[in-house]
PDB file of C-alpha atoms in Angstrom:
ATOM      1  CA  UNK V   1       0.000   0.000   0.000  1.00  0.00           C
ATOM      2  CA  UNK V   2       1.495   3.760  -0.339  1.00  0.00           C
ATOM      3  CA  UNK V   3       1.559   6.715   1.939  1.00  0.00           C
ATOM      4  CA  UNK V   4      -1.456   8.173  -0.191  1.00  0.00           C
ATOM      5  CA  UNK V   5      -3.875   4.796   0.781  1.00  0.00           C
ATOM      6  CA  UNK V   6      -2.793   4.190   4.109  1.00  0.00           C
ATOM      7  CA  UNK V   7      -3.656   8.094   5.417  1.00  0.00           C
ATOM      8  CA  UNK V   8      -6.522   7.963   3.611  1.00  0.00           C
ATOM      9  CA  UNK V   9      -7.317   4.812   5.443  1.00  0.00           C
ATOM     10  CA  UNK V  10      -6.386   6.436   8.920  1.00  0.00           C
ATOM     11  CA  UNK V  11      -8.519   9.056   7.773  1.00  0.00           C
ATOM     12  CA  UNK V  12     -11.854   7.027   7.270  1.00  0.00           C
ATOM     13  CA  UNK V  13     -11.183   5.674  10.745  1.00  0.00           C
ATOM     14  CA  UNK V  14     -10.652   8.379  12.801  1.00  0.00           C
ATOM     15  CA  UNK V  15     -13.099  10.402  11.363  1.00  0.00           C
ATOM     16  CA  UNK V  16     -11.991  13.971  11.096  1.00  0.00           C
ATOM     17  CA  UNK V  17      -9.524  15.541   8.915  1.00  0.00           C
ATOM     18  CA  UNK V  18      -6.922  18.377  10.708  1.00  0.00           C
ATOM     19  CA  UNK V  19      -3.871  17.504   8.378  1.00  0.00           C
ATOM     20  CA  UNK V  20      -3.590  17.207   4.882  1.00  0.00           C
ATOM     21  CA  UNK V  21      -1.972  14.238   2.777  1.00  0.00           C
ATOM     22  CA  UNK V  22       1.309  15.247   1.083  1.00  0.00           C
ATOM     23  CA  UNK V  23      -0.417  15.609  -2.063  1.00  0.00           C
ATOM     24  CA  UNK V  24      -3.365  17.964  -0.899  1.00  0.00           C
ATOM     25  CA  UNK V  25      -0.547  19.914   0.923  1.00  0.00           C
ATOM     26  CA  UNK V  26      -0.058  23.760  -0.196  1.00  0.00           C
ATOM     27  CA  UNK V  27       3.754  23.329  -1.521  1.00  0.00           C
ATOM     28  CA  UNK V  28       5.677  26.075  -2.516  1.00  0.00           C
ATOM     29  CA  UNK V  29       7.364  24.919  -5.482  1.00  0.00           C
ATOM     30  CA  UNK V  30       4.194  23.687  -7.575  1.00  0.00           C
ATOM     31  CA  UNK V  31       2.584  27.055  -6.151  1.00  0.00           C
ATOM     32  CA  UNK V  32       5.676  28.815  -7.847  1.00  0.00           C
ATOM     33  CA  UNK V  33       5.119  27.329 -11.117  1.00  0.00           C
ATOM     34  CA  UNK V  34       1.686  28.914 -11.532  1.00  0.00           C
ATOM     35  CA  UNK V  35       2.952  32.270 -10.307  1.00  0.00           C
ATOM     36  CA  UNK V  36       5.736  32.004 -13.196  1.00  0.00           C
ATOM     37  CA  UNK V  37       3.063  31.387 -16.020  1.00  0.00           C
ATOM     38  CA  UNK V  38       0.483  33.808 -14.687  1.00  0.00           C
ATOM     39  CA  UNK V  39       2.740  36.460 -14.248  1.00  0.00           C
ATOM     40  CA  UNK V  40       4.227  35.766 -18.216  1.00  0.00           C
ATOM     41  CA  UNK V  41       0.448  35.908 -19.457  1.00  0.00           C
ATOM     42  CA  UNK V  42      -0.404  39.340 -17.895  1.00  0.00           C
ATOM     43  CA  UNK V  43       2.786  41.019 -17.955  1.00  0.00           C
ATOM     44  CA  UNK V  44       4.750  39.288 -20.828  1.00  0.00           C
ATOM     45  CA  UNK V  45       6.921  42.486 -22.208  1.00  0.00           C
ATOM     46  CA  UNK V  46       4.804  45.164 -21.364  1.00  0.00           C
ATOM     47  CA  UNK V  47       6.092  48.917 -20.172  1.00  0.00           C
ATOM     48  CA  UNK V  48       4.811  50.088 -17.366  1.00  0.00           C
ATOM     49  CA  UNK V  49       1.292  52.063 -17.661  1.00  0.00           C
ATOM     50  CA  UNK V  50       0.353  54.228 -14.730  1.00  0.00           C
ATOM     51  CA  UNK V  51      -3.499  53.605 -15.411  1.00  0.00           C
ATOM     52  CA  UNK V  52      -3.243  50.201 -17.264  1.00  0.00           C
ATOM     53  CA  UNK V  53      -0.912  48.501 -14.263  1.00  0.00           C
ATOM     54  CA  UNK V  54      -3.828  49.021 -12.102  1.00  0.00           C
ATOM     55  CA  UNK V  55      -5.476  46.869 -14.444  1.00  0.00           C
ATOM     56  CA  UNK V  56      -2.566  44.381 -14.037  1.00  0.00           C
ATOM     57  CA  UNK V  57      -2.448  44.038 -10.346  1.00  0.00           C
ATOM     58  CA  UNK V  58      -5.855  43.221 -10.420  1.00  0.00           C
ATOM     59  CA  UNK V  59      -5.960  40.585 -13.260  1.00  0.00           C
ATOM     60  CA  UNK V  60      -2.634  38.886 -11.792  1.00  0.00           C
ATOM     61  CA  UNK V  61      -4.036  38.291  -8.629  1.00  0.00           C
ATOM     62  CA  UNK V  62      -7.519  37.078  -9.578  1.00  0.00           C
ATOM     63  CA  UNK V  63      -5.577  35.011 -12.320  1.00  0.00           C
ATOM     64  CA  UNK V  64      -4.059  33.237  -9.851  1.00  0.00           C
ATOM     65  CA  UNK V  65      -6.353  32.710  -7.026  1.00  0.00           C
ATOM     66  CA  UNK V  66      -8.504  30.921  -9.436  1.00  0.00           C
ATOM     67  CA  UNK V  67      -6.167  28.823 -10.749  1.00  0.00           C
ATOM     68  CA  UNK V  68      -5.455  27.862  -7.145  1.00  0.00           C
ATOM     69  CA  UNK V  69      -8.956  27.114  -5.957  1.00  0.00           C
ATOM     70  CA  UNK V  70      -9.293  25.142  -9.637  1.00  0.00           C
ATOM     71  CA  UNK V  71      -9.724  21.661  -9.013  1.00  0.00           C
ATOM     72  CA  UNK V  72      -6.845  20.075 -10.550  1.00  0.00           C
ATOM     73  CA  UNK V  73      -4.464  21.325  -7.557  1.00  0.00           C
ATOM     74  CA  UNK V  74      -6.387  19.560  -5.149  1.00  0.00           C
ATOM     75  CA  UNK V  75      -6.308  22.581  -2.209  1.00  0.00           C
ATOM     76  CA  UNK V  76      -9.702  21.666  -1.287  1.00  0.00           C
ATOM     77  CA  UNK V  77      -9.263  22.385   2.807  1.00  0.00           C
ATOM     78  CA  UNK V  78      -7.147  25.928   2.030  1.00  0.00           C
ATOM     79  CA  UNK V  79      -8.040  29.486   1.687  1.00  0.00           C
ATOM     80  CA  UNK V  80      -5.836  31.827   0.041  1.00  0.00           C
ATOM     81  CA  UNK V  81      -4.409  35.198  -0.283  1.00  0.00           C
ATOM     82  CA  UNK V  82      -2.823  36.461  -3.305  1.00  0.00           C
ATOM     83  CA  UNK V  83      -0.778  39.815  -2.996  1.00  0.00           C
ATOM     84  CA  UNK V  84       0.543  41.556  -6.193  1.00  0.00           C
ATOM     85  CA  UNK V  85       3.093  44.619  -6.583  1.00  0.00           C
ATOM     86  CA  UNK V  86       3.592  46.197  -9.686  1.00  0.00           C
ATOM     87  CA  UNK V  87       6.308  49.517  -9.901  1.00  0.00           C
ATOM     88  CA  UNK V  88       7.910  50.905 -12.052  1.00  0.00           C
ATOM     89  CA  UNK V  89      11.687  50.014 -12.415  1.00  0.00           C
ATOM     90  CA  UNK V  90      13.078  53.845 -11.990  1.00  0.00           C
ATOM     91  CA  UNK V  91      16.309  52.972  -9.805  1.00  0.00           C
ATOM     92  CA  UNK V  92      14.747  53.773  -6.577  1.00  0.00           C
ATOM     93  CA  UNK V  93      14.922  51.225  -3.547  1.00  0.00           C
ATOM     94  CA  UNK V  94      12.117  48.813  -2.468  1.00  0.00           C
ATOM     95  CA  UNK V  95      11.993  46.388  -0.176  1.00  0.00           C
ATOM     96  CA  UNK V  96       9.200  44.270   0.620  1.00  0.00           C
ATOM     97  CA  UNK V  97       8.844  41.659   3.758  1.00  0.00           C
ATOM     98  CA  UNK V  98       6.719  39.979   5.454  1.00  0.00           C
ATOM     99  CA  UNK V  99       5.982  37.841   8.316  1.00  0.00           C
ATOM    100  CA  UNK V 100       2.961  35.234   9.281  1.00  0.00           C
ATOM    101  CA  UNK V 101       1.541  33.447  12.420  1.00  0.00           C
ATOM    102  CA  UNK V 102       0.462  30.143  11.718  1.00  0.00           C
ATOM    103  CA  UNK V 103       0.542  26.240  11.633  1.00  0.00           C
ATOM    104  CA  UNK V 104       3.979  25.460   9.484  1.00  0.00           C
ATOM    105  CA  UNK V 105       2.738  21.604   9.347  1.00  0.00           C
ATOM    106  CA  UNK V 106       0.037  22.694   7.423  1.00  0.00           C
ATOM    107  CA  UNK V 107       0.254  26.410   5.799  1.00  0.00           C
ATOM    108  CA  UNK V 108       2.470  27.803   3.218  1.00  0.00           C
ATOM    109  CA  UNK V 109       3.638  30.041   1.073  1.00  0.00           C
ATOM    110  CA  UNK V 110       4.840  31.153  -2.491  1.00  0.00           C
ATOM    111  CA  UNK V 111       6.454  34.155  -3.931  1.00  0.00           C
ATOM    112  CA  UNK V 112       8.221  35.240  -7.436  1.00  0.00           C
ATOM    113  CA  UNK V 113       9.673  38.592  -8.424  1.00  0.00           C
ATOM    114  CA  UNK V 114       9.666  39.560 -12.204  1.00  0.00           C
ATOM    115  CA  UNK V 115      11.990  42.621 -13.811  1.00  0.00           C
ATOM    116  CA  UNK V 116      12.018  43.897 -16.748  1.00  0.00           C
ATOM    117  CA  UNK V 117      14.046  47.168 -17.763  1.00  0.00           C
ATOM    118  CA  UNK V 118      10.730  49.074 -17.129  1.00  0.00           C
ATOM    119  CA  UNK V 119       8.789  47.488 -14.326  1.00  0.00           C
ATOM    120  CA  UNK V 120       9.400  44.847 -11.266  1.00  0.00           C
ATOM    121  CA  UNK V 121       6.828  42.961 -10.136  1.00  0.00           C
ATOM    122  CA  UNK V 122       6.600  41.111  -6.625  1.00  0.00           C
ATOM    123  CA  UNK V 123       3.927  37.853  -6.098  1.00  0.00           C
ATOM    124  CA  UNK V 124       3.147  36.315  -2.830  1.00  0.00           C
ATOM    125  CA  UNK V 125       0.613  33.509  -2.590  1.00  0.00           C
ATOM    126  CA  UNK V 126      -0.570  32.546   0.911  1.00  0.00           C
ATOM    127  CA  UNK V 127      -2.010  29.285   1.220  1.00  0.00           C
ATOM    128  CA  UNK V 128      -4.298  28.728   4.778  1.00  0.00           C
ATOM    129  CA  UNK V 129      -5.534  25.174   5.644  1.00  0.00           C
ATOM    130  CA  UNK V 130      -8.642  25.227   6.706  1.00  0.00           C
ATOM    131  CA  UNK V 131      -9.331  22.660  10.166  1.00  0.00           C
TER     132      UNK V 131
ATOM    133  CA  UNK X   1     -24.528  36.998  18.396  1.00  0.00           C
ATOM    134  CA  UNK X   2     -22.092  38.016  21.578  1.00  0.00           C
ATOM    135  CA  UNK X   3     -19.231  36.028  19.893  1.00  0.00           C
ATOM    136  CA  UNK X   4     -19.268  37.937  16.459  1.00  0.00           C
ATOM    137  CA  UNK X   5     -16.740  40.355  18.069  1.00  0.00           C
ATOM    138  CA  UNK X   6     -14.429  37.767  19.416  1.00  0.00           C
ATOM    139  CA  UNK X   7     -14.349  36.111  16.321  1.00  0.00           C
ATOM    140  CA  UNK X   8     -14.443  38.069  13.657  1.00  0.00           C
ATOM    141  CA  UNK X   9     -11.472  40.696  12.198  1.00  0.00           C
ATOM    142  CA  UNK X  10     -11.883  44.077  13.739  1.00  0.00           C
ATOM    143  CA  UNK X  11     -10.212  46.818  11.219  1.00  0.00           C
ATOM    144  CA  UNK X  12     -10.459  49.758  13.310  1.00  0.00           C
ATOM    145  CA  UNK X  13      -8.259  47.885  16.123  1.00  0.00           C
ATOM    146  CA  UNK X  14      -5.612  46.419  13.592  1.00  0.00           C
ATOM    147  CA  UNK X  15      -5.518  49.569  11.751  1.00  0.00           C
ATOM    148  CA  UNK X  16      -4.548  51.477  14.734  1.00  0.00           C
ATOM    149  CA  UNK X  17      -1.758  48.597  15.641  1.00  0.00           C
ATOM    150  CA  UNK X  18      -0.235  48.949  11.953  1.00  0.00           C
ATOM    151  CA  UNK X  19      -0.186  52.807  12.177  1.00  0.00           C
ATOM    152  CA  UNK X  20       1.725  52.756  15.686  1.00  0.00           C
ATOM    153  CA  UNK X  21       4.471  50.328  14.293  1.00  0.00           C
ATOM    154  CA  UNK X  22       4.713  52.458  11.552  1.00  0.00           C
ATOM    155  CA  UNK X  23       5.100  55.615  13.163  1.00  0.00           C
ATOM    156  CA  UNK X  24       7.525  53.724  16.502  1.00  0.00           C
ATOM    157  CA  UNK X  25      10.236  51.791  13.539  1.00  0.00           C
ATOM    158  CA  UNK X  26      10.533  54.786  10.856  1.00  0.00           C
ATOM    159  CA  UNK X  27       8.365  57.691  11.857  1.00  0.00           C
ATOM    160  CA  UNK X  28      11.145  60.198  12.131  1.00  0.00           C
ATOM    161  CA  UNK X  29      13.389  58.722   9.652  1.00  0.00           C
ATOM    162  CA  UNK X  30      14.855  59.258   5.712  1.00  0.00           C
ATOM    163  CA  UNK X  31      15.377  56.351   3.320  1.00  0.00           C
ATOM    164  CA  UNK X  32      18.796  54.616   3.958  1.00  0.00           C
ATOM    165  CA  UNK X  33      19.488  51.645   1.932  1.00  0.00           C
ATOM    166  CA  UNK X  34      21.408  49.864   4.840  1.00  0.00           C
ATOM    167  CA  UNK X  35      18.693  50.137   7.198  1.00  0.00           C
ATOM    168  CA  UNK X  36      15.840  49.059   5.444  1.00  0.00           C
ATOM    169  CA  UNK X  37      15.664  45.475   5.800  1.00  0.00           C
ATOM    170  CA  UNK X  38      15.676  45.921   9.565  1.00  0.00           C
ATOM    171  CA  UNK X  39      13.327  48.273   8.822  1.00  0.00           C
ATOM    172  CA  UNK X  40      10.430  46.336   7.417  1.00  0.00           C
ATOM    173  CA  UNK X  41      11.689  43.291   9.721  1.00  0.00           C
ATOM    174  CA  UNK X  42      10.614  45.423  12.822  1.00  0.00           C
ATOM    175  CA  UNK X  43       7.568  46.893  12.027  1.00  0.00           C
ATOM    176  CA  UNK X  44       6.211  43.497  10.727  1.00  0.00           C
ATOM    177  CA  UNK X  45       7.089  41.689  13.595  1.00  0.00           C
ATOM    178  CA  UNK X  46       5.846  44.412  16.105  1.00  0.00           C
ATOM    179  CA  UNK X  47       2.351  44.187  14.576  1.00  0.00           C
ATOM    180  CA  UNK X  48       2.558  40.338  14.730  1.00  0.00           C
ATOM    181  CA  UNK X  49       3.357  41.063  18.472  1.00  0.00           C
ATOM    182  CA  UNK X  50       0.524  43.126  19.126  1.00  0.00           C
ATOM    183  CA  UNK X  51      -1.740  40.690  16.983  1.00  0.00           C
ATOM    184  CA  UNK X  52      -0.922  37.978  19.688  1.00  0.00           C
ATOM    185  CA  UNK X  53      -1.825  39.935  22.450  1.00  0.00           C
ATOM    186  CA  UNK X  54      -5.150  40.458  21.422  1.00  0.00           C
ATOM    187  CA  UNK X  55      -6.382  36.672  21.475  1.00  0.00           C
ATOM    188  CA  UNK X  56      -7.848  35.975  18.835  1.00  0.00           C
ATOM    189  CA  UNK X  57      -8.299  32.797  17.289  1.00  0.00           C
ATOM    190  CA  UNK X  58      -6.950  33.884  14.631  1.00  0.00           C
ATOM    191  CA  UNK X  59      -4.283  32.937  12.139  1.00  0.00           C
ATOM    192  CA  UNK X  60      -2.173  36.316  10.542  1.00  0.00           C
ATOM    193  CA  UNK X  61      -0.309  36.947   7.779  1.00  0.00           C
ATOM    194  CA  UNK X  62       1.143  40.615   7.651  1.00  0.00           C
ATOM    195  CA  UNK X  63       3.221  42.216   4.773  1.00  0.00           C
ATOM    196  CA  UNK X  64       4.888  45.208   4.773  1.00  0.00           C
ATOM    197  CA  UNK X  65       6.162  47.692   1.080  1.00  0.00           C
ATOM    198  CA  UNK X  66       8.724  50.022   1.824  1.00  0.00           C
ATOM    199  CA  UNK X  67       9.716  51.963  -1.215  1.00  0.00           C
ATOM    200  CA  UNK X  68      11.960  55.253  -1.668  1.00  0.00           C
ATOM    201  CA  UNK X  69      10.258  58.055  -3.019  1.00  0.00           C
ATOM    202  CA  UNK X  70      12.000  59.221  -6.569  1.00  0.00           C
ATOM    203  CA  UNK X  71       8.578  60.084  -8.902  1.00  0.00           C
ATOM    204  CA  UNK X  72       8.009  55.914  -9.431  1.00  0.00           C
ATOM    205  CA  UNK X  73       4.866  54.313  -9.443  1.00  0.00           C
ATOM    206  CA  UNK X  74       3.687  51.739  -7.413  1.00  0.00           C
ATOM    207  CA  UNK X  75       0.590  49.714  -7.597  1.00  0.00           C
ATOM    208  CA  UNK X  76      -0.461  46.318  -5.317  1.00  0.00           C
ATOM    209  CA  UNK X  77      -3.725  44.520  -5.598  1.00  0.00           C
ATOM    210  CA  UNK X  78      -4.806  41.305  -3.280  1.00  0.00           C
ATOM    211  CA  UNK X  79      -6.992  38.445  -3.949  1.00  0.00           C
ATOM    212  CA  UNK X  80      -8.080  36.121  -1.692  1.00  0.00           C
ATOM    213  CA  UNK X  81     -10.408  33.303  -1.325  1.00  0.00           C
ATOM    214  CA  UNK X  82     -11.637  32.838   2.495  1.00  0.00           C
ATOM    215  CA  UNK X  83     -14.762  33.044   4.381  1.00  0.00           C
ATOM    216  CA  UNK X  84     -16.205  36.244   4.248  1.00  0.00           C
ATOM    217  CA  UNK X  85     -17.815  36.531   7.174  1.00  0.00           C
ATOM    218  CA  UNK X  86     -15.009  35.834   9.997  1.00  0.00           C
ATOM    219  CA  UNK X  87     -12.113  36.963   7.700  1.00  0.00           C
ATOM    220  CA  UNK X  88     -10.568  40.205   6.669  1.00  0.00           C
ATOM    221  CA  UNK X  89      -7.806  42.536   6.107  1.00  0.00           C
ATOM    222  CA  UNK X  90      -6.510  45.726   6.438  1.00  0.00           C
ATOM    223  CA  UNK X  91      -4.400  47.762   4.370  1.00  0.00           C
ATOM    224  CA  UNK X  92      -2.714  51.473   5.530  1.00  0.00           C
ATOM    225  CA  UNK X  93      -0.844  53.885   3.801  1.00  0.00           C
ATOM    226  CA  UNK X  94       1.894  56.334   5.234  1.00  0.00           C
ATOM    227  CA  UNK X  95       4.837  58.089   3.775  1.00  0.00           C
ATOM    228  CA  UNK X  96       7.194  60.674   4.699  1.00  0.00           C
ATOM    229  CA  UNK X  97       8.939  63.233   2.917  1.00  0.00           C
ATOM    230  CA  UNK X  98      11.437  60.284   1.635  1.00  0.00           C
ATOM    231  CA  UNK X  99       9.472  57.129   1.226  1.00  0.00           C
ATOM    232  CA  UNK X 100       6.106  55.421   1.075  1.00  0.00           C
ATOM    233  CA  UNK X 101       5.163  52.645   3.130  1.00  0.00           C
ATOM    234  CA  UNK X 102       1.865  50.136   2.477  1.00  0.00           C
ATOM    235  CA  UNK X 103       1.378  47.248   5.470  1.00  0.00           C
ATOM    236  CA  UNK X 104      -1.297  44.895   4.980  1.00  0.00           C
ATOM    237  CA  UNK X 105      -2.689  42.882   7.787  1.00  0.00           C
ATOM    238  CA  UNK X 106      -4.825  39.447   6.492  1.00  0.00           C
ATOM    239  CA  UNK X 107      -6.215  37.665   9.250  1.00  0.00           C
ATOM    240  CA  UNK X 108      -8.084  34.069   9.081  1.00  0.00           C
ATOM    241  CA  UNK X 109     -10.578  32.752  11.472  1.00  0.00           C
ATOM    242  CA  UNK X 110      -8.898  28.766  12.725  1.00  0.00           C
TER     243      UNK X 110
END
């Protein structure tokens, strides 16, 4: 039998669910890929556009979350948060951090930074399991 | 309900926690590139501090944009995907005379 069977067995018999299997868990790597090929669809090699990177923000960020919640990645238990910067690459310093408080068995995230000679663009997916 | 208040994401009391970190880390200061990862490290853990102390079942994620001002643009955007009626988030905006600063605050109901 493999891991997949037996903690799905475990899980019939104890009833309740508060950790996911290694496949339904939010790992950063596959997480990343998306990120990559979202970000390449919407931004490709565009300048940056003070009124048409609002536009861009937005349509990264929903791009992604739904390709999250889409079946296929099996995140059923998770809820997620998406966060987007878009600036324009002028020489200037940015920095951008952050920090979280939760479960590490079970929570995780993903982030990916684009630049072009125009504009940089910083992506963090959050990915919140659910008990 | 009495519990709605205990268990759902207050924005008036997180936005007041992000603005005092804010004002406490870099308040009085100018851009310096050698100080600004300690920069955005302290005010993001402060606010997770002060997040504890108000015990909440609650899981946070906080995030913090520091950027020098020099006539750039900036523009963020979040999406999320939660339960709208226990979760939220908070976003605030300062700047100074030499850079801009955007914190967001998500939290999620356990």
């Amino acid at each position: 039998m493999d891991v997949a069977t037996l903690s799905n067995k475990l899980n019939e018999t104890t009833g309740y669910v508060v950790r996911p299997n290694f496949e339904e868990k939010f790992r950063s790597t596959k997480v990343q890929e998306i990120l990559y090929s979202c970000i390449s669809d919407v931004l490709g090699d565009k300048k940056f556009e003070q009124d048409a990177c609002a536009e861009w923000t937005k349509a990264v960020t929903v791009n992604i979350r739904d390709r999250l919640k889409a079946a296929n990645m099996k995140f059923d238990r998770y809820k997620f948060i998406v966060q987007c910067v878009i600036g324009e690459n002028k020489g200037q310093g940015v920095k951008y951090g952050c920090r979280c408080l939760w479960d590490s068995d079970t929570d995780g995230m993903a982030e990916y930074v684009y630049l072009n000679e125009s504009l940089f663009c910083a992506v963090a997916a959050f990915g919140i399991f659910y008990y | 309900m009495d519990d709605t208040a205990e268990t759902s994401f207050v924005v008036d009391e997180v936005s007041n926690v992000i603005k005092e970190s804010i004002e406490a880390t870099i308040g009085s200061q100018s851009y310096q590139q050698a100080k600004i990862n300690t920069w955005t490290s302290n005010i993001v853990e402060a606010i997770l501090n002060s997040l504890t102390k108000l015990n909440k079942p609650f899981k946070y994620i906080v995030s913090c944009v520091i950027m020098q001002k020099n006539g750039a643009g900036l523009h963020t955007a979040s999406s999320c995907f939660w339960d709208n009626t226990t979760d939220g988030s908070c976003t605030v905006r300062w700047e100074n005379k030499s850079m801009y600063a955007i914190v967001s605050v998500f939290g999620l109901s356990i």
